[in-house]
Structure formats: structure tokens, C-alpha cells
mmCIF file of C-alpha atoms in Angstrom:
data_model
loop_
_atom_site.group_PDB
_atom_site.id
_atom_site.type_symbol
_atom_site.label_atom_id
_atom_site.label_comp_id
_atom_site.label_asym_id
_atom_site.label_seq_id
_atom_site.Cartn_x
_atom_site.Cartn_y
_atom_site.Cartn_z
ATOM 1 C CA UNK A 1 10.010 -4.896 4.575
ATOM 2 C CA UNK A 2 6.452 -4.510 3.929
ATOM 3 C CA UNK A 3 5.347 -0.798 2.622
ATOM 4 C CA UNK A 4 1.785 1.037 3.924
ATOM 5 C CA UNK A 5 -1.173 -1.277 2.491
ATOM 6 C CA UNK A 6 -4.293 -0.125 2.737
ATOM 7 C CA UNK A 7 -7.733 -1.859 1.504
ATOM 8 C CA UNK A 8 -9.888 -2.701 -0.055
ATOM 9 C CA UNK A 9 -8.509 -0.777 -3.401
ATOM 10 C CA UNK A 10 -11.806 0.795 -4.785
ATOM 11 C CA UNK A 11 -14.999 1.365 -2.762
ATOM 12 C CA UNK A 12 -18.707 2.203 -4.769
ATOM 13 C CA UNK A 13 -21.183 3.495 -2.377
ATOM 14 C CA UNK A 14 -24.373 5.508 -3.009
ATOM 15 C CA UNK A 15 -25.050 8.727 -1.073
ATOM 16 C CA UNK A 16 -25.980 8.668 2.472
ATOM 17 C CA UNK A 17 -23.922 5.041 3.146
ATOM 18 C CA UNK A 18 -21.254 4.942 5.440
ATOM 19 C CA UNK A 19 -18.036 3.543 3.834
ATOM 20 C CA UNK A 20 -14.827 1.909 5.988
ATOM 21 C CA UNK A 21 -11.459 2.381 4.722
ATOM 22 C CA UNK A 22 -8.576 0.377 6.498
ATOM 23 C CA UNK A 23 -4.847 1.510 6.878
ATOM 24 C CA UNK A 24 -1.889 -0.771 7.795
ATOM 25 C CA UNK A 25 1.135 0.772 8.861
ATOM 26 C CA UNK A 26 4.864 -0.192 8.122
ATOM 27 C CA UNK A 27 6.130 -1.937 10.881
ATOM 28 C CA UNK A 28 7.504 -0.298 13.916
ATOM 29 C CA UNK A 29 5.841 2.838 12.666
ATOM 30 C CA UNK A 30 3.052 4.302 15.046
ATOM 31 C CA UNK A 31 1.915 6.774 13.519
ATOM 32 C CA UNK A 32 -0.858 6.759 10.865
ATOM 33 C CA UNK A 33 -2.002 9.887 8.778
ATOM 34 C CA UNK A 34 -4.695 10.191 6.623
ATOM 35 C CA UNK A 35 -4.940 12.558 3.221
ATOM 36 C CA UNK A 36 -7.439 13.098 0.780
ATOM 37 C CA UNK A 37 -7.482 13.448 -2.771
ATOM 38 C CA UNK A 38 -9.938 14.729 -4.941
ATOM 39 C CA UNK A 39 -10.489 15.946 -7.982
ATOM 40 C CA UNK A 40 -9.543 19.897 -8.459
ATOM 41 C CA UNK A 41 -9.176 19.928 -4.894
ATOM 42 C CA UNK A 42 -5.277 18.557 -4.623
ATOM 43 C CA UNK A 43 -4.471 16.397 -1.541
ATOM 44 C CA UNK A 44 -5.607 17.871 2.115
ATOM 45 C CA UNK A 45 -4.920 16.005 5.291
ATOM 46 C CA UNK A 46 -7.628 14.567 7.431
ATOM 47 C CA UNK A 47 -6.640 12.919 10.265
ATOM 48 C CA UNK A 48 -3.631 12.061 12.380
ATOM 49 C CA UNK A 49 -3.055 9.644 14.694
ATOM 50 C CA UNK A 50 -0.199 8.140 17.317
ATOM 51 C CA UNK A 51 -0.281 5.611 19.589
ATOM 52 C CA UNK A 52 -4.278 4.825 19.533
ATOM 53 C CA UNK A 53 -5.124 9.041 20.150
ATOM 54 C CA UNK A 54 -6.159 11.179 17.697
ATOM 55 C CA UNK A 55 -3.595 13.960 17.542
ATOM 56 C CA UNK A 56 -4.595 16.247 14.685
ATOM 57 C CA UNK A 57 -7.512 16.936 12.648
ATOM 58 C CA UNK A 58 -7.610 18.727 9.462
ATOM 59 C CA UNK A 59 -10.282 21.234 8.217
ATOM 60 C CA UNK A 60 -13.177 17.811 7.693
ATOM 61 C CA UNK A 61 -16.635 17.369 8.503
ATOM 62 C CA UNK A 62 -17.108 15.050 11.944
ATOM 63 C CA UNK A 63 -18.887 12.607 9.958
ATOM 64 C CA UNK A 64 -15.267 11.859 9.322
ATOM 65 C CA UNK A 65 -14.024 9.954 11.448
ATOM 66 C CA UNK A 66 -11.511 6.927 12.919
ATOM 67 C CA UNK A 67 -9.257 4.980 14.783
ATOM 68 C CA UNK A 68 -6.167 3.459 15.531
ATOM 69 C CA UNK A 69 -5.748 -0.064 17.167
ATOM 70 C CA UNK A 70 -3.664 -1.407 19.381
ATOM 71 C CA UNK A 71 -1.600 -2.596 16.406
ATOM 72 C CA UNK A 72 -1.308 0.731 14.859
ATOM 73 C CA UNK A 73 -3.358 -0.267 12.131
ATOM 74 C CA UNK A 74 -6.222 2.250 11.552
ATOM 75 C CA UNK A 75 -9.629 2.486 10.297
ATOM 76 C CA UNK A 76 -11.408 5.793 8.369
ATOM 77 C CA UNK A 77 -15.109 6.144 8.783
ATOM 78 C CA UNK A 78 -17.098 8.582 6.270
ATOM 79 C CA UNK A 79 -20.883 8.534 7.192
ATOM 80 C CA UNK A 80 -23.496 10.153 5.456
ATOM 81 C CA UNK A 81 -21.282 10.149 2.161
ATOM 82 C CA UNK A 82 -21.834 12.869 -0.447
ATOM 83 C CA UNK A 83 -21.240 12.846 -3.996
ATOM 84 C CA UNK A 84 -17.724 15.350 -3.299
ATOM 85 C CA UNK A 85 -16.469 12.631 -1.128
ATOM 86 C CA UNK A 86 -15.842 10.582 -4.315
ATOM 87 C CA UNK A 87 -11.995 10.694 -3.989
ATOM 88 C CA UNK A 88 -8.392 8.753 -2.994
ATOM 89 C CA UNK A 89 -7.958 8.278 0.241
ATOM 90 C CA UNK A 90 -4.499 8.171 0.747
ATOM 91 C CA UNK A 91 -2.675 6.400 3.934
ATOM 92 C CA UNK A 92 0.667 7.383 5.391
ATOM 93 C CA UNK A 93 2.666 5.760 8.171
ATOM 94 C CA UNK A 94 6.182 7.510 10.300
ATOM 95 C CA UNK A 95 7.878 6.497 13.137
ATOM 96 C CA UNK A 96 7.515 7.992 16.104
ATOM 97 C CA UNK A 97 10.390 11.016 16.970
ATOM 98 C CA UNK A 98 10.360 14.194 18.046
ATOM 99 C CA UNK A 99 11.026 15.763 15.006
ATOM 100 C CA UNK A 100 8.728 15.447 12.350
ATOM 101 C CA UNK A 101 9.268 12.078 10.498
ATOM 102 C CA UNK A 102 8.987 11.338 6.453
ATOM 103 C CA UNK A 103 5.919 9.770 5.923
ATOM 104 C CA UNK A 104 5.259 6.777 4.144
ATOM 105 C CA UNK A 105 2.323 6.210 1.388
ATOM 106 C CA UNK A 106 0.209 3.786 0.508
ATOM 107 C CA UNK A 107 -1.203 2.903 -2.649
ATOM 108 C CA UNK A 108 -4.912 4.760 -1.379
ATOM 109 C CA UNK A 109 -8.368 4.004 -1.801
ATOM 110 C CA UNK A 110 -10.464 4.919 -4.130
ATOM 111 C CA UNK A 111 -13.939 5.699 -3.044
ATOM 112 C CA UNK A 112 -16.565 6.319 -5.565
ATOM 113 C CA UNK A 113 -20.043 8.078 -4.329
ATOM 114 C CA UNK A 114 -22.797 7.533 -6.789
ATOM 115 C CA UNK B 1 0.627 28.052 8.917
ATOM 116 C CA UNK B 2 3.452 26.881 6.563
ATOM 117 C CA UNK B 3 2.153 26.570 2.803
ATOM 118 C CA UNK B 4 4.160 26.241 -0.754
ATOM 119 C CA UNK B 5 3.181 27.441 -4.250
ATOM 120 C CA UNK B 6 4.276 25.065 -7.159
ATOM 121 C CA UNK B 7 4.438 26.904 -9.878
ATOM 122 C CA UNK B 8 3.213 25.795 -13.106
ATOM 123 C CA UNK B 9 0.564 23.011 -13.695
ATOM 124 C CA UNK B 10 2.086 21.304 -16.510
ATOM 125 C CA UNK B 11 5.954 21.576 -17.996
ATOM 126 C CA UNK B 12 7.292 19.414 -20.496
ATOM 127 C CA UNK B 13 10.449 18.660 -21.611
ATOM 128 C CA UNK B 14 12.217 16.342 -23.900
ATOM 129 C CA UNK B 15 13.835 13.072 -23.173
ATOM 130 C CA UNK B 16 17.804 13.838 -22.290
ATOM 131 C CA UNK B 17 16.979 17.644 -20.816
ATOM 132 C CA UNK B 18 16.927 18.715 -17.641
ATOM 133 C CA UNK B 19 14.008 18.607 -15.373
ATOM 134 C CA UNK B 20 12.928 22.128 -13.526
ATOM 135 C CA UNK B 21 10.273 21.835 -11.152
ATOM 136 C CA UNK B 22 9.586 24.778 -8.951
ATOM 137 C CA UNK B 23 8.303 25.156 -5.524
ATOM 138 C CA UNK B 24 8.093 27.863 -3.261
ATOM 139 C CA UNK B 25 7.580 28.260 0.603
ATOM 140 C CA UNK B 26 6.209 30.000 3.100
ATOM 141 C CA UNK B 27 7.507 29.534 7.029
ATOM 142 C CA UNK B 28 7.805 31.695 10.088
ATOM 143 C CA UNK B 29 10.243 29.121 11.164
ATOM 144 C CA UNK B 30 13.154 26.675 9.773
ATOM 145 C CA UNK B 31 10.119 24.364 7.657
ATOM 146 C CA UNK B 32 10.739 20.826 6.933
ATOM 147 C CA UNK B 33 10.438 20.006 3.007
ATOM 148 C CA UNK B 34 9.604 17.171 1.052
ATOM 149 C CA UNK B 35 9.134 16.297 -2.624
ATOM 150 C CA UNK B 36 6.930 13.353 -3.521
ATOM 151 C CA UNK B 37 6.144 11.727 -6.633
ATOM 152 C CA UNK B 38 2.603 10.023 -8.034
ATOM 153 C CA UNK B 39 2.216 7.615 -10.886
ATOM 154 C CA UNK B 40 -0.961 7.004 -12.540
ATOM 155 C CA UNK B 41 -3.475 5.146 -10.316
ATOM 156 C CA UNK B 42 -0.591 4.896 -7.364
ATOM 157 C CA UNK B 43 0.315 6.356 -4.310
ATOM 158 C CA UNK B 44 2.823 8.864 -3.127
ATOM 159 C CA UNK B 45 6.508 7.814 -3.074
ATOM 160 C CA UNK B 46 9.362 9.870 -1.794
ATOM 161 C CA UNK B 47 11.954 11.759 -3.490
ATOM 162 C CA UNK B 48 13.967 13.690 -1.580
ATOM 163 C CA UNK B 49 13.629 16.040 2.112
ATOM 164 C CA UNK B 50 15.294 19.074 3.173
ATOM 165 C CA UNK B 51 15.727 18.937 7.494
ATOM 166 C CA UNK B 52 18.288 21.522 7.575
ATOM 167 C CA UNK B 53 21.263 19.137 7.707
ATOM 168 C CA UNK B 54 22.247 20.190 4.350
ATOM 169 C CA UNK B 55 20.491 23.024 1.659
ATOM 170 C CA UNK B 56 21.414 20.217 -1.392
ATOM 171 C CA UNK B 57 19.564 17.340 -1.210
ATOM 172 C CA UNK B 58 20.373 14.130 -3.433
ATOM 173 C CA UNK B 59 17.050 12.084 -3.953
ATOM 174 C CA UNK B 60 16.163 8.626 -5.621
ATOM 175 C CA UNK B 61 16.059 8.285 -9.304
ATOM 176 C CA UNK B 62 19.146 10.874 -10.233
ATOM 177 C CA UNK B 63 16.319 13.809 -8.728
ATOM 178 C CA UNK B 64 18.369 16.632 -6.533
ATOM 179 C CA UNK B 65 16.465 19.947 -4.574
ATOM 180 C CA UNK B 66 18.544 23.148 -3.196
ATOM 181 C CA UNK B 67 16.994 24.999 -0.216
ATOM 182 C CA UNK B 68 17.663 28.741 -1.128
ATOM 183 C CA UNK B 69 16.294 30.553 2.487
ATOM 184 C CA UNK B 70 16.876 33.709 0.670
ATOM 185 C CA UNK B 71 14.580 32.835 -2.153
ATOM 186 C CA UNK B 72 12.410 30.732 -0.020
ATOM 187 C CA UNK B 73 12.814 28.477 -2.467
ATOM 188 C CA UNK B 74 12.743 24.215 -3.014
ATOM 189 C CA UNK B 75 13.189 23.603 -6.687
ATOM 190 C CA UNK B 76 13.565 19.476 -8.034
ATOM 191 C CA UNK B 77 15.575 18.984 -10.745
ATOM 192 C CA UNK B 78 17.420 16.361 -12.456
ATOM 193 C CA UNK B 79 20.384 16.463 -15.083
ATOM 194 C CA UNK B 80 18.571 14.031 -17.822
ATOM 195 C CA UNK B 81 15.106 13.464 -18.275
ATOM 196 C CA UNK B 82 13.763 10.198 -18.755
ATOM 197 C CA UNK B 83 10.759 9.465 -20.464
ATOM 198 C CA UNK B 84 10.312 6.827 -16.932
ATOM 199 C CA UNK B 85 10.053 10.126 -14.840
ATOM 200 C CA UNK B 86 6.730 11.260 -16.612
ATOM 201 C CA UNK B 87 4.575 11.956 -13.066
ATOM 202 C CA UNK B 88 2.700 14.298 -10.875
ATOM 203 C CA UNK B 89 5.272 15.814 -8.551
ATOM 204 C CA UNK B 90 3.914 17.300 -5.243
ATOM 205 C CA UNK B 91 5.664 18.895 -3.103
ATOM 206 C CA UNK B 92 5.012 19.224 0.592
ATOM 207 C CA UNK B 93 6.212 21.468 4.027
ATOM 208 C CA UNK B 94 5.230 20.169 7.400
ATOM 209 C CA UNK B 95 2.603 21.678 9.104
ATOM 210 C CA UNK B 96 1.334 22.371 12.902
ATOM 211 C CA UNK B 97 0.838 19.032 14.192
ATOM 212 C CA UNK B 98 3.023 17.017 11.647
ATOM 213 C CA UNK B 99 0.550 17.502 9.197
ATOM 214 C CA UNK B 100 2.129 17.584 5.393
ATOM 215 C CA UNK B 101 0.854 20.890 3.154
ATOM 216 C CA UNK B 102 0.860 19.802 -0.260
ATOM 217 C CA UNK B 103 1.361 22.200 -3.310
ATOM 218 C CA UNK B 104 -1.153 21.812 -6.166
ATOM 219 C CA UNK B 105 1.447 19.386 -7.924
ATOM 220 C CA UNK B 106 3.176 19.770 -11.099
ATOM 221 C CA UNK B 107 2.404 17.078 -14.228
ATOM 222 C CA UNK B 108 5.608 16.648 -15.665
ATOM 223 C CA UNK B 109 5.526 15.226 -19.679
ATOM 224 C CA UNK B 110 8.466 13.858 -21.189
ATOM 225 C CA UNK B 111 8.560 13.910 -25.091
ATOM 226 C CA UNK B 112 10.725 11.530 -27.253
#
């Protein structure tokens, strides 16, 4: 069975570009998280989303941003990017329960802001 | 909101001894714990997780974690290091909204 793959694997951008990071989910798995990593800051969660709706939003900017398609697969949007966004976007995928569900990594991105 | 404290940065310890990794917690209610492990220039792969089912938890890779409520306490540790286990260890407690809160992490060095 396939794991979480994510692309592409490093991203350069200069400040003030937009950058488009792309999640793919194990299958059967709906839900699709999203964490960042960055330097001195440890890993803090971003986004989460199930079944197409955004569900949960961590302490981020709204210039970022995404979505999940009908597939489950998801898309995160940074606009506007800022030297501090230079980090590793990290993917994670769980099934859908009640109960919270162990959550599956990908390999990240790593975006680079010059 | 739930949180955990992994306490130190760095430990190191020689090939063949055991592995102590702390981490503490902090829930108002029965949390959900995980330990994850990070090799260089990868992603986060799963040890072990605590659901309440059981306060010993057996893991991948010979790795084991106790759930002591009365310490509030998660610690990882394994029997024998290997010099294969040298990693950034995280661990994590869920959050409102399924959200993982991830310690600071813990660089583990294993020496010959």
C-alpha cells in the first residue's frame, strides 16, 4: 500500500511569490492534515481537512491557505511568502473515525524563500 | 489545550544501552499520545500510541512507552540501543480538533 506522497520535494521561491504544495493521501484515508516545520520553531499544525471542508485551522496567517478534492488529495497555498516561511511542510493522512486516528506522514516539502 | 514537555534537547548514549527519552503531558481529559520518529531529510514515522487500551505500549523497532497518569508521564525507551536508532524523536498529544501538539523533539546520538 502506497504511504502519504507529497510533491514536488523542494520548492525555491523569492519573497512575495505564491508557492503550491500538493498532498496525496493513503488510500481510503479522508482526512488530510497539514504541519509545519521550521527552523527553532519545532513542528505546528496548519490546517485540517475531511471530506473536502476545512475543519481546523491552526494559529497561521490567511495567506495560508487550501483545499481538499474530491479525491482527498489536497493542495497548500502560501501567498505573499516571507523569508520565515522557508520551512518543511509536512503532510499527514487518517482515516476517518470518531476517535482521533494515527496520522500518517509524508516525506514533506521543503520550501525555500529567498 | 493539551501540550507535552520533552525534556532534554540532546541525550546520548552508547551502542548496547538503553534508550530514555522523556515526555511529559498536560490534559484536562484522558489525552491520546503518540511518539514519532524523524530521520535526516525525512518525514515523520510512527512509533508507538497510547489510546487508553493499555498504559504499556510495544512500538516498532524493539521501542516500548508506559503511560504513568500519576506522573503524567509518556517516556520511550528501548532495552538496546542501536547505532540505526540515531533520530529526532517527537512526541505528540492530540489536540481540539484532532490536531497533533508536538514536543520540541529530542536528538538522540548513539556512540560506538
Amino acid at each position: 500500500e502506497a504511504g502519504v506522497t507529497q510533491s514536488p520535494t523542494h520548492l525555491i521561491k523569492t519573497r512575495g511569490q505564491q508557492a503550491t504544495l500538493r498532498c496525496s493521501p493513503i488510500s481510503g484515508h479522508t482526512s488530510v492534515y497539514w504541519y509545519q516545520q521550521a527552523l527553532g520553531l519545532g513542528l505546528q499544525f496548519l490546517l485540517w481537512y475531511d471530506e473536502g471542508e476545512e475543519r481546523n485551522r491552526g494559529n497561521f496567517p490567511p495567506r495560508f491557505s487550501g483545499r481538499q478534492f474530491p479525491n482527498y488529495s489536497s493542495e497548500l497555498n502560501v501567498n505573499a511568502l516571507e523569508l520565515e516561511d522557508s520551512a518543511l511542510y509536512l503532510c499527514a493522512s487518517s482515516p476517518r473515525d470518531r476517535a482521533p486516528n494515527t496520522q500518517y506522514f509524508g516525506p514533506g516539502t521543503r520550501l525555500t524563500v529567498l | 489545550a493539551q501540550s507535552v514537555t520533552q525534556l532534554g534537547s540532546h541525550v546520548s548514549v552508547s551502542e548496547g544501552a538503553l534508550v530514555l527519552l522523556r515526555c511529559n503531558y498536560s490534559s484536562s481529559v484522558p489525552p491520546y499520545l503518540f511518539w514519532y520518529v524523524q530521520y535526516p531529510n525525512q518525514g515523520l514515522q510512527l512509533l508507538l500510541k497510547y489510546t487508553s487500551a493499555a498504559t504499556l505500549v510495544k512500538g516498532i523497532n524493539g521501542f516500548e512507552a508506559e503511560f504513568k497518569k500519576s506522573e503524567t508521564s509518556f517516556h520511550l525507551t528501548k532495552p538496546s540501543a542501536h547505532m540505526s536508532d540515531a533520530a529526532e524523536y517527537f512526541c505528540a498529544v492530540v489536540n481540539s480538533g484532532y490536531a497533533l501538539n508536538f514536543g520540541k523533539g529530542t536528538s538522540l546520538l548513539v556512540t560506538p
